[in-house]
CSV table of C-alpha atoms in Angstrom, one decimal:
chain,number,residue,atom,x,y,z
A,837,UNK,CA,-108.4,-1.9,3.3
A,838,UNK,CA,-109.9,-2.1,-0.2
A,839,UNK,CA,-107.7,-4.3,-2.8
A,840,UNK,CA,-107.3,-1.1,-4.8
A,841,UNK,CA,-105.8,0.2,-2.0
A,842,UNK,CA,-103.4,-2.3,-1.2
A,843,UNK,CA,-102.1,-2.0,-4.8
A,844,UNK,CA,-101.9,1.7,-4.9
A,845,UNK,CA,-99.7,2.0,-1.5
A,846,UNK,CA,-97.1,-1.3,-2.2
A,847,UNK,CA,-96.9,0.0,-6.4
A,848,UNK,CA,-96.1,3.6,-5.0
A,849,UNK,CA,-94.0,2.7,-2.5
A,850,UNK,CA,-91.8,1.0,-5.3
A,851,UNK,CA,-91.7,3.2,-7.7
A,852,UNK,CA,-91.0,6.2,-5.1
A,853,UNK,CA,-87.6,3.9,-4.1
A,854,UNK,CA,-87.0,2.8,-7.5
A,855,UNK,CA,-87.0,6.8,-8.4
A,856,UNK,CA,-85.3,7.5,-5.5
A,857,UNK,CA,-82.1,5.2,-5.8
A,858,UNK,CA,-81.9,6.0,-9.5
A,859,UNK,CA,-82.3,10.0,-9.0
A,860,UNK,CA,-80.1,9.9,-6.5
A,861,UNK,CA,-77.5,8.1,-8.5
A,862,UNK,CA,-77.9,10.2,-11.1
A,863,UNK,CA,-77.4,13.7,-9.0
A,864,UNK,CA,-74.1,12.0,-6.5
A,865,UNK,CA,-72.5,11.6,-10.9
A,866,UNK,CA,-73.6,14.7,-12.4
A,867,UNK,CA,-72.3,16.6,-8.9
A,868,UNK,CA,-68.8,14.1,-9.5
A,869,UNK,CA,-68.4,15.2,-13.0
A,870,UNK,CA,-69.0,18.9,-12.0
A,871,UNK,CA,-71.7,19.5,-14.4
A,872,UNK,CA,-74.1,20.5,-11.8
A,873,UNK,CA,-73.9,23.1,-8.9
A,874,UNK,CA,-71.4,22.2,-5.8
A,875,UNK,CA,-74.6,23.5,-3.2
A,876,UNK,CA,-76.7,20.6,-4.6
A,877,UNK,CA,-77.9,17.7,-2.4
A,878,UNK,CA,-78.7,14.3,-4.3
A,879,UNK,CA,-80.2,13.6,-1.6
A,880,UNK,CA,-82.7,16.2,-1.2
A,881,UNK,CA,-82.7,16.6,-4.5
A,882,UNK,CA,-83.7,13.1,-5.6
A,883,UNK,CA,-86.6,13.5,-2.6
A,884,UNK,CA,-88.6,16.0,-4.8
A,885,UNK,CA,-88.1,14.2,-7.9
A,886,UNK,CA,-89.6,11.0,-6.6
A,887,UNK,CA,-92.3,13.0,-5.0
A,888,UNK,CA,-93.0,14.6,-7.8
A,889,UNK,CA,-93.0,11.3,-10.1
A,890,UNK,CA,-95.2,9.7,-7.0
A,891,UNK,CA,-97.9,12.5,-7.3
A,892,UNK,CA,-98.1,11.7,-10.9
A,893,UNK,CA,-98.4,8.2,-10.4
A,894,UNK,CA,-101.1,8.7,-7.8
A,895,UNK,CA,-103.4,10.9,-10.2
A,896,UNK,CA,-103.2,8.6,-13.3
A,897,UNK,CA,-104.0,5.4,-10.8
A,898,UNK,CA,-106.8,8.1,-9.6
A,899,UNK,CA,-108.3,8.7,-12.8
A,900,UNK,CA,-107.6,5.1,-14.4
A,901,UNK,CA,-109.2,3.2,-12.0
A,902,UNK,CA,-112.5,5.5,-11.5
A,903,UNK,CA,-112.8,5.9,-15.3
A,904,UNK,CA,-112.0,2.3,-16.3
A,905,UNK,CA,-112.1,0.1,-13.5
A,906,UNK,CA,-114.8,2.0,-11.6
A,907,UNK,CA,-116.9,2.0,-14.7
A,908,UNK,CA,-117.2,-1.7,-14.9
A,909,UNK,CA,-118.5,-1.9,-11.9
């Protein structure tokens, strides 16, 4: 496995737990204040949010590292 590699999995695997804990905190006290919909899961809830901030994360390291990195090569 590359370097690049390396960074991309242990910096993504971070910042989808960081987003995770934090989303998930963030649904469990809008659900507790009753602002947000009794049916709601955190859980689940904070799962697609990381995802989705993880598949942004992947695309920018993507296209920063081939245009920038890659060019220097």
């Amino acid at each position: 496995m590359k370097k690049r590699e390396k960074l991309f999995f242990c910096s993504a695997s971070l910042l989808f737990l960081t987003s995770w804990f934090l989303a998930t905190t963030f649904f469990e006290m809008t659900v507790s204040m009753g602002e947000a919909n009794k049916d709601l899961n955190p859980i689940e809830a904070a799962c697609y949010v990381s995802l989705v901030f993880t598949g942004l994360y992947a695309v920018l390291f993507y296209f920063y590292w081939l245009f920038f990195i890659g060019s220097k090569n």
